[in-house]
Amino acid sequence: MVKQDHYPLPLPDELIEWLRGAKIFSKLDLKWGYNLVRIREGDEWKTSFKCKFGQFKYLIMPFGLTNAPAAFQCFMNEILQDLLGICVVVYLDDILIFSKTQEEHEEQVREVLRRHIKNNLYCNTEKCTFHVEQIDYLGLIVSGDKVETDPEKVSKAVDWPIPKTVKQVQEFLGFVNFYQRFVPNYSKKARPLFELLLKDKKWEWGMTQQGAFEGLKQSLMEAPTLIQPKPNEKFYLECNASDFATGAILSQKDMEGKLHPVAFYSKSFLPAEQNYDIFNKEMLALICALKEWRHLLEGTETPVEVLTDHCNLEHFTVKKVLNRWQIRWANFLVDYNIQIKYCPGTQNKKADILSRRADFELPKGGGEPSSILDPGFFIAEISTDSSLDDMI
């Protein structure tokens, strides 16, 4: 029985954000990885195994141990502790050094290498890269001001064979899902493939599924570039809610003054949240988006411009009667400098699409939203009369 080591691995998105503003990069890849760490004396027996040649035990940490990633990340963080987030980011054995000037970079690379020598760590020179303006890291091409897909990784999706089973569809979507923030209208394009994953869904691969499969691969080839967030500049937040999910896009203006995406976000509602009315769903969409990007949006000097297709949301801050969860939301919003602006749905399609992802749909059979009151309490059912639209 192994006691789980809960030392956290860093979040890739957080590491990428730390690189903003950098001008030059170097990447180090450690040789032998986990095998560089010695198992504590007296604990070697815990790794013992038996084969036809006898019984053996490891003296160094092998690949495959349940606690190996956590132990190795802790080991690397201790070595480079005072440099993390300043000029170095580390994800297991991938070490990235970033700087704003050539002079700084040369000294910082030397310092990292000195610590490697001191701790008997060795680099695989074939996988190391030095003094470049952009670099591939954690499956992305990154620089100080933008993030792009890695062409080498995208080529694997382009050459992906046609799936023959549900499991193969899951594998393809799992790969593409990593890059979904780069794919416009991702949910619409992937919908026919997500439908194949539904429980008790009969396998059917026709023209619709083939078109979605090829469309996603084409979208990856044409993926847009995301810009790195600039904390001191104005943010624009587009959010929207559907019956079953919320979607949001965080943007800033690029060098040409055009709005450019920083990040995308979507989340399915909990069963209780699915019963909210449209106003509360739209408000919840805003709250979820602010929580997702709290590290960027909390306490900004320049107001965050929130674009919503629900006009009543503009008046939330002056609403006099609030229910319990609205009071909690109001208290939460105190920490944010936001300016809510109404944007008709026809102009807010990007966030609307995210909130309607196919994989967020309500499950069939017992998953529909229901009223907590007995139907007998209602005097009459209210229906929409389209003839009243011109009068409103």
XYZ file of C-alpha atoms in Angstrom:
392
model
C 0.000 0.000 0.000
C 1.597 3.268 -1.168
C 0.792 6.558 0.529
C -0.135 9.073 -2.166
C 2.111 12.122 -2.479
C -0.157 15.106 -3.175
C 2.586 17.546 -4.125
C 0.966 19.545 -6.967
C 2.206 19.639 -10.535
C 2.172 23.145 -12.039
C -0.675 24.167 -14.334
C 0.549 24.468 -17.955
C -1.614 27.554 -18.564
C -0.066 29.278 -15.551
C 3.457 28.507 -16.744
C 2.680 29.910 -20.196
C 1.317 33.146 -18.693
C 4.538 33.667 -16.738
C 6.368 34.025 -20.049
C 4.601 37.229 -21.091
C 6.937 40.071 -21.934
C 9.991 37.829 -22.409
C 12.144 38.318 -25.505
C 14.560 35.391 -25.444
C 14.239 31.743 -24.380
C 16.337 28.648 -23.720
C 14.999 25.169 -22.989
C 16.799 22.396 -21.121
C 15.745 18.758 -21.209
C 17.162 16.508 -18.510
C 18.775 13.244 -19.500
C 17.325 10.124 -17.841
C 14.699 12.154 -15.979
C 13.416 10.276 -12.936
C 16.524 8.061 -12.889
C 18.514 11.048 -11.619
C 16.800 10.808 -8.221
C 18.182 8.384 -5.632
C 15.702 6.325 -3.626
C 16.084 6.958 0.088
C 18.409 4.456 1.709
C 16.395 1.716 3.384
C 13.373 2.134 1.087
C 14.793 0.270 -1.909
C 12.875 -2.880 -0.980
C 9.621 -1.105 -1.834
C 10.574 -1.247 -5.526
C 11.600 -4.907 -5.581
C 10.361 -7.217 -8.319
C 10.997 -10.836 -9.254
C 11.729 -12.312 -12.658
C 13.299 -15.508 -14.018
C 16.769 -14.142 -13.287
C 16.025 -13.534 -9.610
C 14.722 -10.751 -7.366
C 15.889 -7.165 -7.860
C 15.289 -3.720 -6.397
C 15.880 -0.200 -7.707
C 18.501 2.128 -6.255
C 17.175 5.064 -8.296
C 13.624 6.208 -8.968
C 12.204 4.277 -11.951
C 9.519 5.416 -14.360
C 6.045 4.220 -13.436
C 6.015 4.731 -9.668
C 2.789 6.379 -8.545
C 4.641 9.128 -6.665
C 7.430 9.640 -9.199
C 5.971 12.777 -10.891
C 5.237 14.499 -7.563
C 8.641 13.605 -6.101
C 10.513 14.753 -9.203
C 8.598 18.052 -9.450
C 9.324 18.753 -5.775
C 12.997 17.940 -6.361
C 13.281 20.356 -9.309
C 11.344 23.105 -7.525
C 13.691 22.963 -4.528
C 16.755 23.319 -6.750
C 15.378 26.340 -8.641
C 13.052 27.716 -5.954
C 14.202 31.354 -5.977
C 14.174 31.527 -9.799
C 10.684 30.109 -10.405
C 8.372 32.567 -12.111
C 11.178 35.132 -12.353
C 13.326 33.663 -15.104
C 12.526 29.932 -14.999
C 9.480 27.682 -15.343
C 9.690 23.939 -14.736
C 7.343 21.132 -15.685
C 8.959 17.873 -14.552
C 12.128 17.529 -16.676
C 11.303 20.402 -19.078
C 13.069 23.563 -17.911
C 12.446 26.850 -19.704
C 14.583 29.939 -19.055
C 13.146 33.278 -20.195
C 14.533 36.816 -20.133
C 13.934 40.299 -21.496
C 17.523 41.014 -22.571
C 20.424 39.027 -23.997
C 22.742 39.973 -21.120
C 20.249 38.845 -18.467
C 19.586 35.634 -20.337
C 23.215 34.571 -20.598
C 23.747 34.999 -16.861
C 20.483 33.231 -15.972
C 21.312 30.254 -18.196
C 24.722 29.986 -16.527
C 23.118 30.090 -13.073
C 20.676 27.296 -13.924
C 23.512 25.168 -15.352
C 25.607 25.768 -12.205
C 22.783 24.365 -10.093
C 22.494 21.391 -12.415
C 26.194 20.637 -11.970
C 25.940 21.036 -8.206
C 23.101 18.484 -8.058
C 24.586 16.064 -10.625
C 21.896 16.714 -13.215
C 22.678 16.192 -16.888
C 20.997 17.589 -19.993
C 20.192 15.896 -23.268
C 21.929 18.313 -25.646
C 19.974 17.049 -28.660
C 16.726 18.252 -27.075
C 18.053 21.532 -25.658
C 17.484 24.877 -27.364
C 19.373 28.084 -26.618
C 18.776 31.799 -27.208
C 15.662 31.879 -29.423
C 12.797 34.382 -29.673
C 10.052 31.736 -29.629
C 10.068 28.127 -28.547
C 7.969 24.976 -28.399
C 6.968 24.220 -24.808
C 4.297 21.871 -23.455
C 2.807 21.302 -26.921
C 2.596 24.991 -27.836
C 4.724 27.551 -29.642
C 5.140 30.424 -27.206
C 6.777 33.824 -27.111
C 6.464 36.844 -24.886
C 3.361 38.159 -26.644
C 1.565 35.227 -28.281
C 0.705 31.528 -28.090
C 0.282 29.250 -31.113
C -0.300 25.588 -31.846
C 2.753 23.413 -32.482
C 2.806 22.431 -36.209
C 4.544 19.160 -35.370
C 1.767 18.197 -32.951
C -0.961 19.410 -35.316
C 0.468 17.233 -38.095
C -0.295 14.187 -35.934
C -3.973 15.160 -35.905
C -3.933 15.842 -39.648
C -2.536 12.344 -40.295
C -4.946 10.706 -37.808
C -6.610 7.617 -39.343
C -10.393 7.433 -39.610
C -11.799 6.131 -36.271
C -13.410 2.704 -36.365
C -14.641 2.498 -32.760
C -16.004 4.765 -30.031
C -12.703 4.487 -28.155
C -10.805 5.745 -31.201
C -13.208 8.707 -31.449
C -12.523 9.454 -27.768
C -8.778 9.362 -28.415
C -9.079 11.773 -31.333
C -11.329 14.193 -29.438
C -9.027 13.989 -26.422
C -6.120 15.088 -28.601
C -8.067 17.841 -30.373
C -9.641 19.011 -27.107
C -6.216 20.196 -25.912
C -6.281 22.743 -28.742
C -9.975 23.615 -28.635
C -9.237 27.180 -27.531
C -7.655 27.684 -30.957
C -10.613 26.304 -32.949
C -13.435 28.747 -33.809
C -16.910 27.165 -33.514
C -15.339 24.079 -31.940
C -18.586 22.710 -30.488
C -20.457 23.019 -33.770
C -17.682 21.311 -35.723
C -17.212 18.520 -33.176
C -20.914 17.899 -32.470
C -21.355 14.880 -34.818
C -18.383 13.184 -33.150
C -19.560 13.961 -29.613
C -22.925 12.406 -30.484
C -21.140 9.101 -31.136
C -20.051 9.070 -27.483
C -23.591 9.198 -26.095
C -24.677 6.171 -24.102
C -26.580 3.544 -26.102
C -25.830 5.483 -29.295
C -25.643 3.193 -32.311
C -22.321 3.416 -34.142
C -22.745 5.161 -37.451
C -19.899 6.714 -39.443
C -21.298 8.517 -42.448
C -20.731 11.670 -44.446
C -21.688 13.893 -41.485
C -19.153 12.301 -39.146
C -16.469 12.223 -41.831
C -17.085 15.899 -42.564
C -16.730 16.790 -38.874
C -13.559 14.703 -38.624
C -11.944 16.402 -41.614
C -13.274 19.817 -40.552
C -11.577 19.629 -37.158
C -8.279 18.673 -38.747
C -8.582 21.573 -41.173
C -9.413 23.938 -38.306
C -6.251 22.914 -36.473
C -4.226 23.692 -39.574
C -5.829 27.161 -39.674
C -5.817 27.751 -35.893
C -5.659 31.428 -34.824
C -2.998 32.899 -32.576
C -3.796 33.803 -28.957
C -2.108 36.811 -27.406
C -0.446 36.796 -24.007
C -2.447 38.766 -21.402
C -1.216 42.247 -20.496
C -2.328 42.897 -16.872
C -2.002 46.683 -17.148
C -4.197 46.971 -20.246
C -7.974 46.785 -20.583
C -9.708 43.389 -20.714
C -12.906 42.587 -22.617
C -15.046 39.709 -21.327
C -17.769 38.167 -23.491
C -20.026 35.720 -21.659
C -23.207 33.831 -22.465
C -25.393 31.095 -20.981
C -27.542 28.417 -22.586
C -29.949 25.995 -20.894
C -27.151 23.669 -19.840
C -23.792 25.508 -19.948
C -21.869 28.758 -19.887
C -19.248 30.059 -22.292
C -16.848 33.006 -22.128
C -14.043 34.651 -24.073
C -11.404 36.910 -22.554
C -9.886 39.368 -25.022
C -7.596 42.357 -25.295
C -6.690 44.682 -28.120
C -3.601 43.783 -30.124
C -0.968 46.124 -31.520
C -3.337 47.165 -34.320
C -6.147 48.032 -31.915
C -8.222 44.990 -32.888
C -9.841 42.751 -30.298
C -7.874 39.504 -30.027
C -8.602 36.443 -27.825
C -6.512 35.736 -24.752
C -8.373 32.632 -23.556
C -11.613 30.667 -23.924
C -13.729 29.046 -21.209
C -16.822 26.866 -21.014
C -18.519 24.935 -18.210
C -21.634 22.816 -17.824
C -24.219 23.796 -15.217
C -24.929 21.653 -12.175
C -28.419 20.075 -12.067
C -29.683 22.729 -9.629
C -28.205 25.524 -11.747
C -30.030 24.230 -14.817
C -33.286 25.238 -13.094
C -32.241 28.896 -12.771
C -34.142 31.444 -14.819
C -32.326 33.122 -17.701
C -31.269 36.172 -15.657
C -29.583 34.068 -12.982
C -27.965 31.811 -15.581
C -26.471 34.814 -17.346
C -25.298 36.192 -14.010
C -23.778 32.828 -13.105
C -21.979 32.803 -16.476
C -20.314 36.083 -15.520
C -19.395 34.836 -12.042
C -17.857 31.627 -13.451
C -15.798 33.581 -15.975
C -14.511 35.987 -13.326
C -13.523 33.067 -11.094
C -11.724 31.344 -13.980
C -9.607 34.426 -14.711
C -9.541 35.851 -11.198
C -5.750 36.150 -11.253
C -6.045 38.494 -14.248
C -9.276 40.398 -13.558
C -9.439 40.982 -9.806
C -8.682 44.544 -8.729
C -7.800 45.936 -12.167
C -7.296 49.697 -12.418
C -8.986 49.865 -15.821
C -12.610 48.605 -15.810
C -13.154 45.177 -17.367
C -15.741 45.628 -20.105
C -18.274 42.792 -19.842
C -20.281 42.139 -23.011
C -23.557 40.248 -22.523
C -26.586 39.548 -24.709
C -28.926 39.801 -21.689
C -29.860 43.479 -21.285
C -31.171 43.122 -17.701
C -27.688 42.173 -16.529
C -26.681 45.822 -16.873
C -28.942 46.676 -13.934
C -27.750 44.003 -11.483
C -25.623 46.451 -9.484
C -28.633 48.713 -8.830
C -31.118 45.936 -8.128
C -32.708 46.517 -4.698
C -34.142 43.055 -3.985
C -31.704 40.126 -4.089
C -32.096 36.471 -3.182
C -29.490 34.581 -1.165
C -27.160 33.529 -3.966
C -27.462 36.938 -5.634
C -26.264 38.500 -2.374
C -23.221 36.193 -2.470
C -22.595 37.189 -6.082
C -22.884 40.883 -5.208
C -20.314 40.443 -2.426
C -18.043 38.581 -4.848
C -18.273 41.360 -7.450
C -17.032 43.967 -4.960
C -13.462 42.831 -5.724
C -13.866 43.473 -9.459
C -13.859 46.688 -11.432
C -16.343 45.748 -14.165
C -18.520 47.652 -16.598
C -21.428 45.616 -17.992
C -22.573 46.474 -21.506
C -25.455 44.988 -23.474
C -24.415 43.287 -26.713
C -27.195 41.645 -28.810
C -26.841 37.908 -29.343
C -26.198 38.378 -33.044
C -23.043 40.291 -32.098
C -22.023 37.912 -29.306
C -21.923 34.631 -31.224
C -18.496 33.463 -30.037
C -19.395 33.138 -26.347
C -22.852 31.846 -27.296
C -21.301 28.973 -29.244
C -19.090 27.993 -26.307
C -22.124 27.774 -24.031
C -23.824 25.371 -26.467
C -21.073 22.771 -26.796
C -22.431 19.384 -27.795
C -20.743 17.613 -24.886
C -22.605 19.852 -22.419
C -26.084 18.746 -23.549
C -28.483 17.401 -20.982
C -28.433 13.594 -20.748
C -31.393 11.755 -22.207
C -33.799 10.238 -19.730
C -34.247 11.915 -16.386
C -31.901 14.801 -17.053
C -34.387 17.515 -18.042
C -34.738 20.541 -15.723
C -37.801 20.244 -13.504
C -39.802 22.595 -11.335
C -39.613 22.176 -7.577
C -43.325 23.104 -7.328
C -46.249 20.868 -8.144
C -47.947 21.854 -11.455
C -51.183 22.357 -9.526
C -49.752 25.518 -7.979
C -49.728 27.261 -11.356
C -52.902 29.012 -12.569
C -51.963 28.928 -16.225
C -49.061 28.171 -18.493
C -47.395 31.201 -20.061
C -46.484 30.940 -23.745
C -44.620 33.345 -26.029
C -46.650 35.226 -28.607
C -44.404 36.318 -31.474
C -46.920 39.027 -32.439
C -45.957 40.926 -29.294
C -42.335 41.326 -30.380
C -43.054 44.541 -32.296
C -44.758 46.036 -29.263
C -41.829 45.534 -26.890
